[in-house]
Amino acid sequence: MDLKTLTEINAPSGHEQAIRRFLLDELKKLGFAPVLDRMGNVVVVKEGTGDAPRKRVMVSAHMDEVGLIVTSATEDGYLRIAAAGGIDPRVLVSKRVTVGDDKLPGVIGAVPIHLQSAAERKHVLSMDELLVDIGAKSKDEAECKAPMGTYISFDTPYVEYGDGFACGKAFDDRVGCLSLLRLLQEELPVDLVACFVSEEEVGCRGAKGAAFQQEPDVGIVLEGTTCNDLGDVPETAHVCEAGHGVAVSFMDGASIANRALFRKALDVAKQENIPHQVKHSVSGGNDGGAIQRAREGVPVVVLSVPCRYIHSPSSVVKLSDVESQFALVKALVKALVKAL
């Protein structure tokens, strides 16, 4: 399994069928019996090797990615769109996309700069002002090829470049999916509840149902998170830094890390010489919030891969950070055999 394969699968929030089918097939090849729940989550429970009673540790990575969805068509055959997940419209103009399951090619268009007034050039286009050009000649043709509700994905090939960097789409959260697939192949003392969850980008919906159903003792979320570590951004404003290792969150917009679990993650990383950093900013949100609130509550911690230009057609990660995420989740799960 490799990151290129995972990222190039199209699976916007609410339409995760392609990545779900892929993961089900891969898990079965590895000898597991994955379960598909009502929210479309793929769940594998792997019994641990330790003495009973064993801790039940839920490790979650979301399958979905940000994307677009067709809302209507114009009379001259262009598609109007809305965002499925948090996307900055400024990163969309002139980007290539694929429309629907047939991967119809398209381009996100706007009024060219030659025809804009000085005032218009200062105006940030909203999602309502962007259109997708699929080469249709009329509204009827556009609606036939891409009816309302059709999903649109970024058309971005995976590329490795520079000093160990990779560029592609959907690193949030195919990096976590890769780490979780690898974790399932390890011998662990605890019972591992591996959850590849749906619809994180539109409200952490899949993890909520999975955590309620599985009743874990501990929750660990594998995520991609924003960096803000380039250009003239002052160091104090960096969220985390690419190349400095996995980022451990003490708090974000959805959850507060369990203090003992947070300290345990940092101690294990230090003991095992795993590159790591503490996420500087209390920002964003992820499945940690949904898992933390399940039933009577679950202690959680979030381990993130720093990701530049997150939620855009071209995100960037340092591959060494992906490795450190896997190394830390493996070491941390093994360390949870004892009470926190």
Coordinates of C-alpha atoms in Angstrom, one line a residue, residues 2-338:
D2 CA 1.3 3.5 -0.8
L3 CA 0.2 7.1 -0.4
K4 CA 0.0 7.7 -4.1
T5 CA -2.7 5.1 -4.6
L6 CA -4.7 6.3 -1.7
T7 CA -4.6 10.0 -2.6
E8 CA -5.6 9.5 -6.2
I9 CA -8.9 7.8 -5.3
N10 CA -11.8 10.3 -5.4
A11 CA -14.0 10.2 -2.3
P12 CA -15.5 13.6 -1.4
S13 CA -17.6 13.8 1.8
G14 CA -20.8 11.8 1.5
H15 CA -19.6 9.9 -1.5
E16 CA -16.8 7.7 -0.2
Q17 CA -17.8 4.6 -2.2
A18 CA -14.5 4.3 -4.2
I19 CA -12.2 4.5 -1.2
R20 CA -14.5 2.3 0.9
R21 CA -14.5 -0.4 -1.8
F22 CA -10.7 -0.2 -2.0
L23 CA -10.2 -0.4 1.7
L24 CA -12.6 -3.3 2.0
D25 CA -10.7 -5.3 -0.6
E26 CA -7.3 -4.5 0.9
L27 CA -8.4 -5.5 4.4
K28 CA -9.8 -8.8 3.2
K29 CA -6.5 -9.5 1.4
L30 CA -4.8 -9.0 4.7
G31 CA -7.0 -11.6 6.3
F32 CA -9.4 -9.3 8.2
A33 CA -13.2 -9.4 8.2
P34 CA -14.1 -5.7 8.0
V35 CA -17.6 -4.5 8.9
L36 CA -19.5 -1.8 7.1
D37 CA -21.8 0.1 9.5
R38 CA -24.8 2.3 8.7
M39 CA -22.8 5.5 8.4
G40 CA -20.5 3.9 5.8
N41 CA -17.6 3.5 8.2
V42 CA -15.2 0.5 7.6
V43 CA -14.4 -1.1 11.0
V44 CA -12.0 -3.8 11.9
V45 CA -11.6 -5.1 15.4
K46 CA -8.3 -6.9 16.0
E47 CA -7.8 -8.7 19.3
G48 CA -4.7 -8.0 21.2
T49 CA -2.0 -10.4 22.4
G50 CA -2.1 -9.1 26.0
D51 CA -3.8 -10.8 29.0
A52 CA -7.5 -10.1 29.5
P53 CA -9.1 -7.7 30.3
R54 CA -7.5 -5.7 27.5
K55 CA -7.9 -2.0 26.8
R56 CA -10.1 -1.3 23.7
V57 CA -8.3 1.4 21.7
M58 CA -10.1 3.1 18.8
V59 CA -7.8 4.5 16.2
S60 CA -9.7 6.6 13.6
A61 CA -8.8 8.0 10.2
H62 CA -11.3 9.6 7.9
M63 CA -11.8 8.3 4.3
D64 CA -13.4 11.4 2.9
E65 CA -11.8 14.5 1.3
V66 CA -13.0 18.0 0.6
G67 CA -14.7 18.5 -2.8
L68 CA -17.5 20.2 -4.7
I69 CA -21.1 19.3 -5.6
V70 CA -23.2 20.4 -8.5
T71 CA -26.2 22.6 -7.5
S72 CA -27.5 23.6 -10.9
A73 CA -26.5 24.5 -14.5
T74 CA -26.6 27.8 -16.4
E75 CA -28.4 28.2 -19.7
D76 CA -25.1 28.0 -21.6
G77 CA -24.0 24.8 -20.0
Y78 CA -21.8 25.7 -17.1
L79 CA -22.2 24.0 -13.7
R80 CA -22.9 25.9 -10.5
I81 CA -21.2 24.5 -7.4
A82 CA -21.1 24.4 -3.7
A83 CA -18.4 23.1 -1.4
A84 CA -18.5 19.7 0.3
G85 CA -16.2 20.6 3.2
G86 CA -14.1 23.7 4.1
I87 CA -12.6 25.1 0.9
D88 CA -11.2 28.6 0.3
P89 CA -12.6 29.8 -3.1
R90 CA -9.4 31.7 -3.8
V91 CA -7.6 28.4 -4.5
L92 CA -10.1 27.1 -7.1
V93 CA -9.9 29.3 -10.1
S94 CA -8.6 27.5 -13.3
K95 CA -8.1 24.2 -11.4
R96 CA -8.8 21.0 -13.2
V97 CA -11.5 18.7 -11.8
T98 CA -13.2 15.4 -12.6
V99 CA -17.0 15.4 -12.5
G100 CA -19.0 12.3 -11.3
D101 CA -18.1 8.7 -11.1
D102 CA -17.3 8.7 -14.9
K103 CA -14.6 11.3 -14.1
L104 CA -15.8 13.7 -16.8
P105 CA -13.0 16.3 -17.2
G106 CA -13.7 19.9 -16.3
V107 CA -12.1 23.3 -15.4
I108 CA -13.2 25.7 -12.7
G109 CA -13.7 29.0 -14.5
A110 CA -14.2 32.7 -13.7
V111 CA -14.1 36.0 -15.6
P112 CA -10.6 36.4 -17.1
I113 CA -8.4 39.2 -15.7
H114 CA -8.4 41.1 -19.1
L115 CA -12.1 41.7 -18.7
Q116 CA -12.1 42.6 -15.0
S117 CA -12.3 46.2 -13.7
A118 CA -9.8 47.5 -11.2
A119 CA -12.4 47.1 -8.5
E120 CA -13.2 43.5 -9.5
R121 CA -9.6 42.5 -9.3
K122 CA -9.6 43.4 -5.6
H123 CA -12.7 41.3 -5.0
V124 CA -12.3 37.7 -3.8
L125 CA -14.6 35.5 -5.8
S126 CA -17.2 33.5 -3.8
M127 CA -18.2 30.0 -4.5
D128 CA -21.4 31.3 -6.0
E129 CA -19.4 33.2 -8.6
L130 CA -17.4 30.2 -9.8
L131 CA -18.5 27.8 -12.6
V132 CA -17.3 24.5 -13.8
D133 CA -16.8 24.2 -17.6
I134 CA -17.3 20.6 -18.8
G135 CA -17.6 21.6 -22.5
A136 CA -21.4 21.4 -22.6
K137 CA -23.3 23.5 -25.1
S138 CA -26.5 23.9 -23.2
K139 CA -28.2 23.6 -19.8
D140 CA -29.9 20.3 -20.9
E141 CA -26.6 18.8 -21.9
A142 CA -24.9 19.9 -18.7
E143 CA -27.7 18.5 -16.6
C144 CA -27.7 15.3 -18.5
K145 CA -24.0 14.8 -17.9
A146 CA -23.9 16.2 -14.4
P147 CA -27.3 16.4 -12.7
M148 CA -27.8 18.2 -9.3
G149 CA -26.0 16.4 -6.6
T150 CA -23.1 15.1 -8.7
Y151 CA -19.8 15.2 -6.9
I152 CA -16.7 16.9 -8.2
S153 CA -13.1 16.1 -7.2
F154 CA -9.8 17.8 -7.8
D155 CA -7.8 16.3 -10.7
T156 CA -4.4 16.2 -9.0
P157 CA -1.8 13.5 -9.6
Y158 CA 0.5 12.6 -6.7
V159 CA 4.1 13.8 -7.2
E160 CA 7.2 13.5 -5.0
Y161 CA 9.6 16.4 -5.2
G162 CA 12.4 18.3 -3.5
D163 CA 13.9 17.0 -0.3
G164 CA 11.4 14.3 0.6
F165 CA 8.2 16.3 0.0
A166 CA 5.0 15.1 -1.8
C167 CA 2.3 17.1 -3.5
G168 CA -1.3 15.8 -4.1
K169 CA -4.9 16.0 -3.0
A170 CA -6.6 14.4 0.0
F171 CA -3.5 14.1 2.2
D172 CA -6.1 15.0 4.8
D173 CA -6.7 12.3 5.6
R174 CA -5.2 9.6 3.4
V175 CA -2.0 9.9 5.5
G176 CA -4.0 8.7 8.4
C177 CA -5.6 5.9 6.4
L178 CA -2.1 4.7 5.4
S179 CA -0.9 4.7 9.0
L180 CA -4.0 2.8 10.2
L181 CA -3.6 0.2 7.5
R182 CA 0.0 -0.3 8.6
L183 CA -1.0 -0.4 12.3
L184 CA -3.4 -3.3 11.6
Q185 CA -0.5 -5.4 10.5
E186 CA 1.3 -5.0 13.9
E187 CA 1.1 -7.3 16.9
L188 CA -0.4 -5.2 19.7
P189 CA -1.2 -5.9 23.3
V190 CA -4.5 -4.1 23.3
D191 CA -7.7 -4.7 21.3
L192 CA -7.4 -2.4 18.3
V193 CA -10.7 -0.9 16.9
A194 CA -9.6 0.4 13.5
C195 CA -12.1 2.8 12.1
F196 CA -11.9 4.3 8.6
V197 CA -14.7 6.8 9.0
S198 CA -17.0 8.8 6.7
E199 CA -18.0 12.5 6.4
E200 CA -15.4 14.0 8.7
E201 CA -15.1 17.1 6.5
V202 CA -18.8 18.0 6.9
G203 CA -19.2 17.6 10.6
C204 CA -17.4 14.5 11.9
R205 CA -20.5 12.4 11.3
G206 CA -19.1 9.0 10.7
A207 CA -16.9 8.9 13.8
K208 CA -19.8 9.8 16.1
G209 CA -21.7 6.6 15.1
A210 CA -18.6 4.5 15.2
A211 CA -17.5 5.6 18.6
F212 CA -21.0 5.1 20.0
Q213 CA -21.2 1.6 18.6
Q214 CA -17.7 0.4 19.5
E215 CA -17.5 1.8 23.1
P216 CA -13.7 2.3 23.2
D217 CA -11.7 2.9 26.3
V218 CA -9.3 5.3 24.5
G219 CA -9.5 7.2 21.2
I220 CA -6.6 8.2 18.9
V221 CA -7.3 10.2 15.8
L222 CA -4.9 10.2 12.9
E223 CA -5.2 13.4 10.9
G224 CA -3.6 15.9 8.5
T225 CA -3.5 19.4 9.9
T226 CA -2.6 22.8 8.6
C227 CA 1.0 24.2 8.9
N228 CA 1.1 27.9 8.2
D229 CA 4.9 27.6 8.2
L230 CA 6.0 29.5 5.1
G231 CA 6.7 32.9 3.6
D232 CA 6.8 35.9 5.9
V233 CA 4.5 34.3 8.5
P234 CA 6.2 34.9 11.9
E235 CA 7.3 31.8 13.7
T236 CA 4.8 32.5 16.5
A237 CA 2.0 32.1 14.0
H238 CA 3.0 28.7 12.8
V239 CA 0.5 26.0 13.6
C240 CA 3.2 23.3 13.1
E241 CA 6.1 22.8 10.7
A242 CA 6.6 20.4 7.9
G243 CA 9.6 18.2 8.5
H244 CA 9.6 18.5 12.2
G245 CA 7.6 15.3 12.9
V246 CA 4.1 14.3 13.9
A247 CA 2.1 17.1 15.6
V248 CA 0.4 16.2 18.9
S249 CA -2.6 18.4 19.8
F250 CA -3.4 19.5 23.3
M251 CA -6.6 21.2 22.1
D252 CA -8.4 22.2 19.0
G253 CA -11.8 23.5 18.0
A254 CA -13.5 20.2 18.6
S255 CA -11.8 18.5 21.6
I256 CA -9.4 18.9 24.5
A257 CA -6.8 16.1 24.7
N258 CA -6.9 14.0 27.8
R259 CA -4.0 15.3 29.8
A260 CA -2.6 12.0 30.8
L261 CA -2.9 10.7 27.2
F262 CA -1.3 13.8 25.8
R263 CA 1.6 13.5 28.2
K264 CA 1.9 9.8 27.4
A265 CA 2.1 10.5 23.7
L266 CA 4.9 13.1 24.2
D267 CA 6.8 10.8 26.6
V268 CA 6.6 7.8 24.3
A269 CA 7.8 10.0 21.3
K270 CA 10.8 11.2 23.4
Q271 CA 11.7 7.7 24.6
E272 CA 11.5 6.2 21.2
N273 CA 13.3 9.1 19.5
I274 CA 10.3 9.8 17.2
P275 CA 10.4 13.2 15.6
H276 CA 7.4 15.2 17.1
Q277 CA 6.1 18.6 17.9
V278 CA 3.2 20.1 19.8
K279 CA 0.6 21.8 17.6
H280 CA 0.9 25.5 18.5
S281 CA -2.6 26.7 17.5
V282 CA -6.0 26.0 19.0
S283 CA -7.7 25.8 15.6
G284 CA -9.6 23.5 13.3
G285 CA -11.5 20.4 14.4
N286 CA -11.6 16.7 13.7
D287 CA -13.1 13.4 14.8
G288 CA -11.6 13.7 18.3
G289 CA -14.5 15.8 19.2
A290 CA -17.1 13.2 18.2
I291 CA -15.2 10.3 19.8
Q292 CA -14.7 12.3 23.1
R293 CA -18.4 12.9 23.4
A294 CA -19.5 9.3 22.8
R295 CA -21.6 7.6 25.5
E296 CA -20.2 8.6 28.9
G297 CA -17.1 10.0 27.2
V298 CA -13.8 8.8 25.9
P299 CA -10.2 10.1 26.5
V300 CA -8.7 11.2 23.2
V301 CA -5.6 12.5 21.6
V302 CA -4.9 13.6 18.0
L303 CA -1.7 12.8 16.1
S304 CA -1.4 14.9 12.9
V305 CA 0.8 15.1 9.9
P306 CA 1.6 18.7 9.1
C307 CA 0.1 19.6 5.7
R308 CA 0.7 22.8 3.7
Y309 CA -2.1 24.2 1.6
I310 CA -4.6 21.9 3.2
H311 CA -8.1 21.5 1.7
S312 CA -6.8 22.7 -1.6
P313 CA -6.2 20.9 -5.0
S314 CA -2.5 20.8 -4.2
S315 CA -1.5 19.9 -0.7
V316 CA 2.1 19.2 0.5
V317 CA 3.5 16.9 3.1
K318 CA 7.0 15.8 4.2
L319 CA 7.1 12.1 3.9
S320 CA 9.2 11.8 7.0
D321 CA 6.3 13.3 9.0
V322 CA 4.0 10.5 7.6
E323 CA 6.5 8.0 8.9
S324 CA 6.7 9.7 12.3
Q325 CA 2.9 9.6 12.6
F326 CA 2.9 5.8 12.1
A327 CA 5.8 5.3 14.4
L328 CA 4.1 7.3 17.2
V329 CA 0.7 5.7 17.0
K330 CA 2.3 2.2 17.0
A331 CA 4.5 3.0 20.0
L332 CA 1.6 4.8 21.9
V333 CA -0.9 1.9 21.3
K334 CA 1.7 -0.6 22.6
A335 CA 2.3 1.7 25.7
L336 CA -1.4 1.8 26.6
V337 CA -1.4 -1.7 28.0
K338 CA -0.9 0.0 31.4

